[in-house]
Short mmCIF file of C-alpha atoms in Angstrom, two decimals:
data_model
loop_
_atom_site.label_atom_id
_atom_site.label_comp_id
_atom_site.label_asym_id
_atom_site.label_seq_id
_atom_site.Cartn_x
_atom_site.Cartn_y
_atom_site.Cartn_z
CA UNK A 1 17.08 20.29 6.79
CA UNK A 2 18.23 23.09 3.90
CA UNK A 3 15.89 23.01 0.81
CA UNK A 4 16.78 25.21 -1.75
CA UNK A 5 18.67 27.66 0.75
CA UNK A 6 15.86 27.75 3.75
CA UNK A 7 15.76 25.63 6.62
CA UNK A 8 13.15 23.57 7.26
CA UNK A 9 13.08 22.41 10.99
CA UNK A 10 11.81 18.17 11.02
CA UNK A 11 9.90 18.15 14.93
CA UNK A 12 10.60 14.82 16.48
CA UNK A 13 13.03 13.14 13.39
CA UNK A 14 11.20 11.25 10.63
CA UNK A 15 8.96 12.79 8.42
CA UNK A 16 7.28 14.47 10.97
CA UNK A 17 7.29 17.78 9.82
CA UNK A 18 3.95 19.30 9.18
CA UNK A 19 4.17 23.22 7.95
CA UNK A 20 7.54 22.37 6.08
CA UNK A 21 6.50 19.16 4.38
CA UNK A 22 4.65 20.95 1.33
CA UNK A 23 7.78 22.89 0.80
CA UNK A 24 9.72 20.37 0.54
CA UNK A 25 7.17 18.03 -1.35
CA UNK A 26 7.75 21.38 -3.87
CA UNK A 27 11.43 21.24 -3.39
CA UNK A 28 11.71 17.86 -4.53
CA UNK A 29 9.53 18.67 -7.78
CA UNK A 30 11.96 21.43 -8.77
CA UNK A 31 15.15 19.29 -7.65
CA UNK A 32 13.62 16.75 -10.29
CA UNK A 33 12.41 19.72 -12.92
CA UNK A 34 9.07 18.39 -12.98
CA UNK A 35 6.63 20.14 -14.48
CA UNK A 36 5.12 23.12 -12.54
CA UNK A 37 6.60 22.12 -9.55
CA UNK A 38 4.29 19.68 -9.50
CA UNK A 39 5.61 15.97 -7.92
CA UNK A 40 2.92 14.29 -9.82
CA UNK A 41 4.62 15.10 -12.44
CA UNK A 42 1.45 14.98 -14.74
CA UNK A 43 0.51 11.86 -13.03
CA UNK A 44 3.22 9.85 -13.86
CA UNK A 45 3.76 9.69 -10.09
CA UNK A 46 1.37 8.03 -8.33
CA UNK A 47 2.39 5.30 -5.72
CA UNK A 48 5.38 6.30 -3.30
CA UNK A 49 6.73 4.50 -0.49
CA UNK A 50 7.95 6.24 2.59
CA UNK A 51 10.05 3.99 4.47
CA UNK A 52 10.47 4.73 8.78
CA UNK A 53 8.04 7.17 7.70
CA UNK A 54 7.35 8.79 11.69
CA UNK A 55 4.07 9.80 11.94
CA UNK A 56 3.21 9.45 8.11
CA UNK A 57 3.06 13.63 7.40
CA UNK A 58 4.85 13.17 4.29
CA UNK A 59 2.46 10.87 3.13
CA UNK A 60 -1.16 13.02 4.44
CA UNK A 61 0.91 16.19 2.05
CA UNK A 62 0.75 14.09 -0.61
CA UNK A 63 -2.90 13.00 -0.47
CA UNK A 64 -3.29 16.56 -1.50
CA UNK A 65 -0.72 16.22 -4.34
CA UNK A 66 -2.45 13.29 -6.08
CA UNK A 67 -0.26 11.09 -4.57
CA UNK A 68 -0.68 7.64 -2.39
CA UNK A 69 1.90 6.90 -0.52
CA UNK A 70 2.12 3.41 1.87
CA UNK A 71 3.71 4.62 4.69
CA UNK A 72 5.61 2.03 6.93
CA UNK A 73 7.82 2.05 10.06
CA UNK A 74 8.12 -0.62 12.58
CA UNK A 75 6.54 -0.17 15.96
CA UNK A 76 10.27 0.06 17.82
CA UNK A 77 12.05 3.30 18.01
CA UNK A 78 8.84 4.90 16.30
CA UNK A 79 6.73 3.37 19.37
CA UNK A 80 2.49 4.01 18.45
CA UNK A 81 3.23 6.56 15.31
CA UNK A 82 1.85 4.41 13.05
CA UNK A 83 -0.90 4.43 14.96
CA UNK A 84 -1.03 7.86 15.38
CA UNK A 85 -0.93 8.05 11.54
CA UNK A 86 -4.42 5.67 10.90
CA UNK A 87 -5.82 7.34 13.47
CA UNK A 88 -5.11 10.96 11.45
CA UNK A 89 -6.71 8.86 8.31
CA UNK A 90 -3.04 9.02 6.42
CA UNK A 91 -2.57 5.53 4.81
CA UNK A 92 0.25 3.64 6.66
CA UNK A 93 0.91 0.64 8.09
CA UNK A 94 3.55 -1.65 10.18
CA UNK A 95 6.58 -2.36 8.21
CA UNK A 96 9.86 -3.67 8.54
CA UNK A 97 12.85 -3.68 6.15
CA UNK A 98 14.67 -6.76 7.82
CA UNK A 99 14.78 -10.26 6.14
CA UNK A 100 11.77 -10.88 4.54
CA UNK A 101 10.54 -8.81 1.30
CA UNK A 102 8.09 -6.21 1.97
CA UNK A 103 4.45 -8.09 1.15
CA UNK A 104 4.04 -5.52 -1.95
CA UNK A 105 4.76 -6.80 -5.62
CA UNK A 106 7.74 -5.72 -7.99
CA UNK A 107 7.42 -2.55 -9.70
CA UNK A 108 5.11 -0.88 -7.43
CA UNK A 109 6.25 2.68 -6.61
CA UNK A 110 7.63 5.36 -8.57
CA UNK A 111 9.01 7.11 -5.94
CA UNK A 112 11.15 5.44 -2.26
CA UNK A 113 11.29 7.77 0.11
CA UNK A 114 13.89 8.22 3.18
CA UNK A 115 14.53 10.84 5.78
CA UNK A 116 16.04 10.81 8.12
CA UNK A 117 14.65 7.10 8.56
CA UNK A 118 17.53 5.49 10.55
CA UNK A 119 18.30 2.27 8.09
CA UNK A 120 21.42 1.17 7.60
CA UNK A 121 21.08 0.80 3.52
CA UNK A 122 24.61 -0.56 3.53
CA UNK A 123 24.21 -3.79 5.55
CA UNK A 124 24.00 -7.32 4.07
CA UNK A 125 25.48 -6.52 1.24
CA UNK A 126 23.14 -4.30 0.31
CA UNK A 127 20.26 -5.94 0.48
CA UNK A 128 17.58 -3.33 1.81
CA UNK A 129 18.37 -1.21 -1.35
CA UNK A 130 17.65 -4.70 -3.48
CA UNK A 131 14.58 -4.74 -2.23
CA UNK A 132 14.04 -1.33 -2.84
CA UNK A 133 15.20 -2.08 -6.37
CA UNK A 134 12.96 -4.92 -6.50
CA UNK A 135 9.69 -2.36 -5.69
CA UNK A 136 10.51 0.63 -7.82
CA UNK A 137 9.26 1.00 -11.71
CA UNK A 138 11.73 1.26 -14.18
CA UNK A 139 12.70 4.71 -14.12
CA UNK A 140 12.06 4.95 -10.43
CA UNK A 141 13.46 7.41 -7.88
CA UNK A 142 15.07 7.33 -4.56
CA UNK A 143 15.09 10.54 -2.48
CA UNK A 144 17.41 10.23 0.28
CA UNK A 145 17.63 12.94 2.91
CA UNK A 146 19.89 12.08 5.84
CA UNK A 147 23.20 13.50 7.07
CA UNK A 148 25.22 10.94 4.61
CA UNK A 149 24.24 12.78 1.43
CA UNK A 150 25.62 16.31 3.16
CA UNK A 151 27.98 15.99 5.96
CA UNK A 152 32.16 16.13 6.01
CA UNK A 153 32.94 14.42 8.71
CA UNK A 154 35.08 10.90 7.91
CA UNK A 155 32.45 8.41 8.40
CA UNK A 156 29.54 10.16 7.06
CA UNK A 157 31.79 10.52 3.86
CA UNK A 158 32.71 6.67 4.07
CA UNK A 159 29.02 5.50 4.40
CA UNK A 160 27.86 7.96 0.68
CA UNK A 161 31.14 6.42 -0.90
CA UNK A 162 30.32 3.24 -0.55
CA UNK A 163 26.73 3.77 -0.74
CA UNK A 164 27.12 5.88 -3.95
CA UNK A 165 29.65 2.39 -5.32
CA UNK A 166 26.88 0.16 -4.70
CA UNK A 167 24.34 2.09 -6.40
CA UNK A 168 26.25 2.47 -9.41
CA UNK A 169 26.97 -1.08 -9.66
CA UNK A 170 23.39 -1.55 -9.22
CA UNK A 171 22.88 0.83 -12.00
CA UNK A 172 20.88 3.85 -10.29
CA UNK A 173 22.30 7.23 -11.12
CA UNK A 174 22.56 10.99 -9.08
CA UNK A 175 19.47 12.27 -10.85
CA UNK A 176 20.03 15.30 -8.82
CA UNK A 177 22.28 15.98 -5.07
CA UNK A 178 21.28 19.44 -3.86
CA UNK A 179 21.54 20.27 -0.06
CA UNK A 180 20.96 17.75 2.01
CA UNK A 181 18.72 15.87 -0.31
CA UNK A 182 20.04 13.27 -2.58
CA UNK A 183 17.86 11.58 -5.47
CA UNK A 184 18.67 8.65 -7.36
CA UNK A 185 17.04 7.24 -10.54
CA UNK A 186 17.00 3.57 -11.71
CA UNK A 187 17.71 2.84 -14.83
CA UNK A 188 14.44 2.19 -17.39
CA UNK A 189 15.91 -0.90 -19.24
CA UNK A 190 18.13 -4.27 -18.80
CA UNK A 191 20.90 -2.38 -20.96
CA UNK A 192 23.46 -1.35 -18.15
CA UNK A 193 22.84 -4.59 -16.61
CA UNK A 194 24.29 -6.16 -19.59
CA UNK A 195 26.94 -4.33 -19.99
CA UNK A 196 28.30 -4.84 -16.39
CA UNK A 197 31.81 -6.90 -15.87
CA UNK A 198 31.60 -10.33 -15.83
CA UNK A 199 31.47 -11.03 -11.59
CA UNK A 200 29.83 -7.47 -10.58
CA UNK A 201 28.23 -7.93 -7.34
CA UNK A 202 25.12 -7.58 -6.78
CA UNK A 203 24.56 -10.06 -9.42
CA UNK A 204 21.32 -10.66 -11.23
CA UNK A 205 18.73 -12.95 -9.46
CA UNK A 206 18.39 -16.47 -11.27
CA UNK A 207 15.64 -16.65 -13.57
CA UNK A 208 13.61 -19.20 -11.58
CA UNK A 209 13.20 -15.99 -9.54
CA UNK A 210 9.80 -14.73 -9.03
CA UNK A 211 9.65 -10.69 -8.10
CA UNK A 212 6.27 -11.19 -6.99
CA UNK A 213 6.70 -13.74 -4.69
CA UNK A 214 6.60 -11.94 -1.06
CA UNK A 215 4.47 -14.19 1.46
CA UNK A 216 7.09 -15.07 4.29
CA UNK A 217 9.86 -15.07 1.20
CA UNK A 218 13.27 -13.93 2.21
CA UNK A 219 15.10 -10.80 0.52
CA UNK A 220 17.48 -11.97 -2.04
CA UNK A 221 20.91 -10.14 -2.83
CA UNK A 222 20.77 -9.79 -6.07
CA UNK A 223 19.11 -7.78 -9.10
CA UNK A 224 15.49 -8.57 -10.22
CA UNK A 225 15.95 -7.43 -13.63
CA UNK A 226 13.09 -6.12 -15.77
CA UNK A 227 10.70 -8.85 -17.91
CA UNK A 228 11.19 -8.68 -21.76
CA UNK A 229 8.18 -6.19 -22.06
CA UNK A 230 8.99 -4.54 -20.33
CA UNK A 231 12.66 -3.62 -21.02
CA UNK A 232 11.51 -3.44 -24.77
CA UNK A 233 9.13 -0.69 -23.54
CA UNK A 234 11.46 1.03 -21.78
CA UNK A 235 9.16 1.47 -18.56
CA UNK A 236 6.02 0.11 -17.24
CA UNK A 237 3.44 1.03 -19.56
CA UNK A 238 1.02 2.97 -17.53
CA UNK A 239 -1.10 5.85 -18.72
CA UNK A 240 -1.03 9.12 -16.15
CA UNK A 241 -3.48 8.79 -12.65
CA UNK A 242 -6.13 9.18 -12.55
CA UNK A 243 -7.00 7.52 -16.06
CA UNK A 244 -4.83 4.88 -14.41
CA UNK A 245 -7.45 3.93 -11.89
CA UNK A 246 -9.79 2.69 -14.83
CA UNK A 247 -7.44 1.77 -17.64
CA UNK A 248 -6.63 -2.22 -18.49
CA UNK A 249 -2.97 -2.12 -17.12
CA UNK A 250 0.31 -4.10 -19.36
CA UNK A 251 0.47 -6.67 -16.53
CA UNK A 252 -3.09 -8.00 -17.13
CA UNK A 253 -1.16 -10.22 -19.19
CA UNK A 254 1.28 -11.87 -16.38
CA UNK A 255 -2.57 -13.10 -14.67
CA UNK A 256 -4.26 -14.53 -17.47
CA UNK A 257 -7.35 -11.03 -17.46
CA UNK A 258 -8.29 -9.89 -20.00
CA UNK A 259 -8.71 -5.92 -20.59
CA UNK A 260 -12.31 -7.44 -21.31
CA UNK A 261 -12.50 -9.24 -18.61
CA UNK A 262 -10.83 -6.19 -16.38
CA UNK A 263 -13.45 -3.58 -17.32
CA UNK A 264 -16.35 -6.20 -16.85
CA UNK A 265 -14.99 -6.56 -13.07
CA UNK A 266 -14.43 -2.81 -12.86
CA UNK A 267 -18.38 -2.26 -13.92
CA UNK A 268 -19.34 -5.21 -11.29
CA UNK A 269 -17.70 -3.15 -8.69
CA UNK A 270 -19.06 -0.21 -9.47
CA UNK A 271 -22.77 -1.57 -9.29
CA UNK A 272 -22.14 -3.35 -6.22
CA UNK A 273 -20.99 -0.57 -4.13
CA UNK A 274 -23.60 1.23 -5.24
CA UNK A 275 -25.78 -1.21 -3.97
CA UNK A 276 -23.72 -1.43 -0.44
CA UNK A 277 -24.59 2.84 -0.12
CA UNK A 278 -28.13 2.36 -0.99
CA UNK A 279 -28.59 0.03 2.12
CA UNK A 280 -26.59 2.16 4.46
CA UNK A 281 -27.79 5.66 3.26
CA UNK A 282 -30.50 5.76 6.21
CA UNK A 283 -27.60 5.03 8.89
CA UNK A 284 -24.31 6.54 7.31
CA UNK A 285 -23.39 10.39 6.88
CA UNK A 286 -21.41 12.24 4.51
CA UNK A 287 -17.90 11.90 5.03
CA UNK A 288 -18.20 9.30 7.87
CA UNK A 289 -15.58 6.56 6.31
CA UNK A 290 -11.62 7.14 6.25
CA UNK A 291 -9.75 4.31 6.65
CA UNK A 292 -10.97 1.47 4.50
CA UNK A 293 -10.26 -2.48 3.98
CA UNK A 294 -11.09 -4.69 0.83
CA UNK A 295 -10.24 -7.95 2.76
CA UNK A 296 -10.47 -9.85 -0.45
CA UNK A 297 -9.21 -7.31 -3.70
CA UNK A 298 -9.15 -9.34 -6.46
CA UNK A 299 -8.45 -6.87 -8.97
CA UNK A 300 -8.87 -3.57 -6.56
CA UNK A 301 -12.68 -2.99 -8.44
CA UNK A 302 -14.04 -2.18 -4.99
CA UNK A 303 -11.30 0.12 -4.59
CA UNK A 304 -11.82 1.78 -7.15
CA UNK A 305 -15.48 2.41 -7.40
CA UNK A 306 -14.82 4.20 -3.88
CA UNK A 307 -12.91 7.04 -6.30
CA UNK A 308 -15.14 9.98 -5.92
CA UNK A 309 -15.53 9.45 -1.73
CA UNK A 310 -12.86 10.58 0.81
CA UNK A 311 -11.76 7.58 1.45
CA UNK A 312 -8.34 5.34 1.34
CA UNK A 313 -8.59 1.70 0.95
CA UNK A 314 -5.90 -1.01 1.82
CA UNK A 315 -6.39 -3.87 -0.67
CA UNK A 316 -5.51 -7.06 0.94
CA UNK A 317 -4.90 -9.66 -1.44
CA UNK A 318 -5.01 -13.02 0.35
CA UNK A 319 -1.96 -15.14 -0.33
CA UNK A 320 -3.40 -17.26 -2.76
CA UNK A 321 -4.00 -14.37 -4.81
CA UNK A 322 -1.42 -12.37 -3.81
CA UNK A 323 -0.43 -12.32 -7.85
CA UNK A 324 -3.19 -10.08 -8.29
CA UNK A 325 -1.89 -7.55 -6.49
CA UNK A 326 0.29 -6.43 -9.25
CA UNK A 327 -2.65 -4.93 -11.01
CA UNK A 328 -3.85 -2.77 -7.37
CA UNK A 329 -0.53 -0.91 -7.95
CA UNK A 330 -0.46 -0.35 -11.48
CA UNK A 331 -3.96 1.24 -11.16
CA UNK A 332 -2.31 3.89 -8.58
CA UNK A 333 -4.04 1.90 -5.45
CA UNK A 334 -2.44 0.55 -2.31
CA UNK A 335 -2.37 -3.17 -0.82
CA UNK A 336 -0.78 -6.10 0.88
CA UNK A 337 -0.77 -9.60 0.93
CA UNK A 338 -2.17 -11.50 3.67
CA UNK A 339 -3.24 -14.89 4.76
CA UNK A 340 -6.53 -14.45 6.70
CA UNK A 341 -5.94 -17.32 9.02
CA UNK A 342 -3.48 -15.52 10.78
CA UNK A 343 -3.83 -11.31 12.39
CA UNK A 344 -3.67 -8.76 10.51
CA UNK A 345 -0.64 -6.55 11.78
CA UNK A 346 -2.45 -3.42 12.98
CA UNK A 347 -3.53 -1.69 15.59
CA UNK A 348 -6.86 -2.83 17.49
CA UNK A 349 -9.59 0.18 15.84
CA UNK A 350 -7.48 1.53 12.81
CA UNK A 351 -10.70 0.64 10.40
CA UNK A 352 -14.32 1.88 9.80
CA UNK A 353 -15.20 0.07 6.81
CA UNK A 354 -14.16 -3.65 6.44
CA UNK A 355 -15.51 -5.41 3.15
CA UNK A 356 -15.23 -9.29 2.69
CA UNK A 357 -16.22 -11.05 -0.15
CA UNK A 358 -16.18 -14.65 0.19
CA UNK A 359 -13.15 -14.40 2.58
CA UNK A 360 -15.20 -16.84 4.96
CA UNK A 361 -15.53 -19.33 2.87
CA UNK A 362 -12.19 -19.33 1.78
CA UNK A 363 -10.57 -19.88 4.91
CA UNK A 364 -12.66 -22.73 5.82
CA UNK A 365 -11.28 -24.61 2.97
CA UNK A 366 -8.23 -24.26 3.99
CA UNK A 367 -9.50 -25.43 7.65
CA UNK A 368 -9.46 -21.96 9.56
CA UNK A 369 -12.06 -20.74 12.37
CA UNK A 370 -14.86 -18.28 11.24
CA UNK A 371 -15.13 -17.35 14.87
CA UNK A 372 -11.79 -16.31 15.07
CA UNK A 373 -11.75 -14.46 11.47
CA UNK A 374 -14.55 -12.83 13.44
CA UNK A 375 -12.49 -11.46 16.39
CA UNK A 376 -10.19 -10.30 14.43
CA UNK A 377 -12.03 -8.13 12.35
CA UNK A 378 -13.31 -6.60 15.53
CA UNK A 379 -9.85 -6.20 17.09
CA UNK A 380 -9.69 -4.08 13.76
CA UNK A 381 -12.60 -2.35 13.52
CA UNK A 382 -13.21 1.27 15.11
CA UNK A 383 -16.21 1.82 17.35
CA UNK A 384 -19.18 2.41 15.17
CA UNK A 385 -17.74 1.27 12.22
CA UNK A 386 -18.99 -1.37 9.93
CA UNK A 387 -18.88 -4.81 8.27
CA UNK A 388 -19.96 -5.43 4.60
CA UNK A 389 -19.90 -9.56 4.42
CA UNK A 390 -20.59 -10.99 0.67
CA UNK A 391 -20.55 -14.61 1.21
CA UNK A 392 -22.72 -17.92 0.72
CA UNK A 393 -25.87 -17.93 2.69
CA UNK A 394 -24.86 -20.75 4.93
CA UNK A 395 -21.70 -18.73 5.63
CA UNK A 396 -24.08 -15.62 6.36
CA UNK A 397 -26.29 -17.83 8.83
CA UNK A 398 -23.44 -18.83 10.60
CA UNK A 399 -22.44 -15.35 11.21
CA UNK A 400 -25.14 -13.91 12.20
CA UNK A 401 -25.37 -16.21 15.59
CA UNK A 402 -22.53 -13.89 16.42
CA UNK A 403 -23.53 -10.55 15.67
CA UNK A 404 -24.95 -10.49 19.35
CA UNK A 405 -22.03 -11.54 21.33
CA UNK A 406 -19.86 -9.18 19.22
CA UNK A 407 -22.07 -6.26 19.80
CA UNK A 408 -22.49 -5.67 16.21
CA UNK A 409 -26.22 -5.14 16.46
CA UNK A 410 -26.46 -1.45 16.66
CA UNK A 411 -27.87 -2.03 12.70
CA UNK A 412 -28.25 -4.48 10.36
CA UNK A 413 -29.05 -5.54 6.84
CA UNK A 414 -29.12 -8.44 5.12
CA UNK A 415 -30.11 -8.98 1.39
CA UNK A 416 -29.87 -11.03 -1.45
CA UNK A 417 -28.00 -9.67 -3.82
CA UNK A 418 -28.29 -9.57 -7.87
CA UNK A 419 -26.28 -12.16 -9.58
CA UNK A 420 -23.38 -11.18 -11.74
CA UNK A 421 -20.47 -13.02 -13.63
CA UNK A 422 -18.52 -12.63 -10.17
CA UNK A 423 -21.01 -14.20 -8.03
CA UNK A 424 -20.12 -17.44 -5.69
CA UNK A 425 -23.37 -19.00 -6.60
CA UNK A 426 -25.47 -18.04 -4.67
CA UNK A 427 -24.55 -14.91 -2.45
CA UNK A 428 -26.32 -13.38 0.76
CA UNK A 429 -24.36 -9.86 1.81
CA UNK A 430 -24.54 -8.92 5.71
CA UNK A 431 -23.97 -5.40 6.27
CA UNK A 432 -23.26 -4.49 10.24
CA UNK A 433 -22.70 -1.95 12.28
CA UNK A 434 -20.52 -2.44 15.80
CA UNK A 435 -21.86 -0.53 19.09
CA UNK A 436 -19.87 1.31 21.05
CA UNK A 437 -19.24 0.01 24.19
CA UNK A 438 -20.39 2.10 27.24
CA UNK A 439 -19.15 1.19 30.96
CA UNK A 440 -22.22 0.01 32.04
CA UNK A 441 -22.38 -2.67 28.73
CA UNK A 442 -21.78 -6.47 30.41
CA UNK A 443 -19.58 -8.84 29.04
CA UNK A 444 -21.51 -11.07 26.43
#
């Protein structure tokens, strides 16, 4: 790749490529005139999505930008790199732009991310850069770096000419085309949408439409356009990261929170995870968590009250609160939905830190095995890593006649927790660490 007149060499395709990547993380701030080169861009960029992202190194550059990034490429032509990404601590995860919508809510990212990712964005109508629409924030950007943005050859010219047609009839402009990079910007209002010819394709999705709606829901060709709000507003409302992480977000609203409410659960969290480090401080170093799960987000509070550790978290939002999930974004956090009765899609050890609050009980009401919620936590979970369970204490008891058998016994705690205006009644919260297994361990 040429950025800005040098070459940059990309090892192995992808975004895999390490000593370059904060030069071109730069290149991209300039391309875009951001202040001080910065991609940030004062922290009005926060959450980017790199689609067949390789092994995720333009998403660890970022970490040191300010920037999150949910990295995603399926496990096909890019084999175990997402694997090799969790296992580097980058956020990423398994991903596939194919029929379904991705399992993250409208207006999540600022910035989409491609290069060199091997998606053909023309296919279906378009419909992999509707769903693209369908994540970015009004005002959103594209960067595209791939050999249709540069090359002269007939069919590389034929693939940008009708890419470039669709994205104008979709609204996005050519913020900037400089090299082999290519950036395009959504537009911040309903206006052009308006204004299109009666019978444009893509048209506008119906209003019965929901945005949000991603659990096993199929990709849709057409336009989500923006809610009244926020086309009044002319973009999503958001103060800068990292006030972002703490402030009551717009979409509060769309979930029936308060900002009250919002900064009540926010002070919650922050007490309880306190509590969680007291326990653990005899047993737990410095430094010793990376990857991180919330298996139950609600409103990302334990998320954020991790703010000041080196840690990422992936907020799961289980599907019956996958609405919720909304508000994870707009605070500058990462997450997915999920339905805990099924796996997780990951790779067995990607975690050392998995938190569940009153997941248990949850998915027996809807008739689901704890044992096998169990298992599949420690498919997830690395070797020495550990379990924070906040449930009821009959779900707790039941537990803890498997703690044996699933060698998590190397330590434990179990305590009885202060009430608070989250509480599930009465609350009991298990705290467990698994053993690595040696060779000479028997089968339990």
């Amino acid at each position: 790749m040429v950025v800005n007149g040098e070459k940059i060499n990309f090892p192995g395709g992808g975004t895999h490529f390490h000593d370059g990547a904060n030069k071109y993380i730069v290149s991209l701030a300039r391309m875009l005139k951001f202040p001080n080169d910065k991609l940030h861009n004062g922290g009005n960029i926060r959450n980017v999505l790199d689609v067949g992202c390789g092994v995720a190194s333009f998403g660890a550059y970022l970490l040191s930008h300010s920037i999150i990034a949910m990295s995603i490429a399926p496990n096909d032509v890019h084999e175990n790199q997402i694997q090799f990404a969790l296992e580097r601590g980058i956020p990423s995860t398994l991903g596939v732009l194919g029929t379904k919508r991705l399992p993250y809510p409208s207006r999540s990212f600022e910035l989409a991310h491609c290069s060199r990712c091997r998606i053909d964005w023309l296919q279906r109508d378009g419909i992999l850069l509707l769903e693209l629409d369908r994540l970015l924030r009004p005002g959103g950007y594209f960067a595209y770096s791939s050999p249709e943005a540069y090359a002269l050859d007939p069919e590389n010219r034929r693939i940008w000419n009708a890419m470039h047609d669709l994205l104008r009839r979709m609204c996005w402009r050519v913020a900037v085309k400089k090299d082999q990079t290519v950036i395009w910007q959504k537009p911040l209002g309903n206006g052009c949408y308006l204004k299109r010819d009666p019978g444009t394709q893509p048209p506008l999705c119906s209003t019965g439409d929901d945005p949000d709606a991603t659990w096993n829901v199929h990709m849709k060709a057409c336009i989500a356009p923006y809610s009244a709000k926020m086309h009044k507003e002319r973009g999503s409302g958001l103060v800068p990261w990292p006030k972002r992480l703490t402030a009551a977000p717009p979409r509060l609203e769309d979930i029936g929170v308060s900002p009250e409410q919002f900064h009540e659960d926010t002070n919650i969290w922050q007490f309880r995870v306190n509590e969680y480090w007291k326990q653990m401080k005899s047993v737990v170093r410095k430094n010793y968590f990376r990857n991180v799960m919330d298996m139950n987000s609600n409103l990302g509070g334990f998320g954020a009250a991790l703010k000041d550790t080196d840690v990422w978290v992936m907020n799961v939002a289980p599907v019956n609160m996958s609405a919720r999930l909304k508000i994870i974004y707009d605070r500058g956090l990462i997450g997915t939905v999920h339905d805990w009765c099924e796996a997780f899609s990951t790779y067995p050890r990607t975690y050392d830190l998995l938190h569940a609050w009153g997941v248990f009980s949850e998915i027996q009401e809807h008739g689901c095995g704890v044992e096998d919620l169990l298992i599949e936590m420690d498919r997830i979970l690395r070797p020495d890593g550990f379990v924070i369970i906040r449930d009821k204490p009959v779900i707790i008891n039941y537990i803890r006649k498997f703690v044996t058998a699933l060698r998590w016994d190397r330590w434990l705690s179990e305590v009885e927790p202060r009430s608070d205006a989250l509480s599930l009644s009465e609350e009991r919260v298990l705290i467990a660490r698994k053993k690595l297994w040696s060779e000479g361990d028997s089968a339990m």
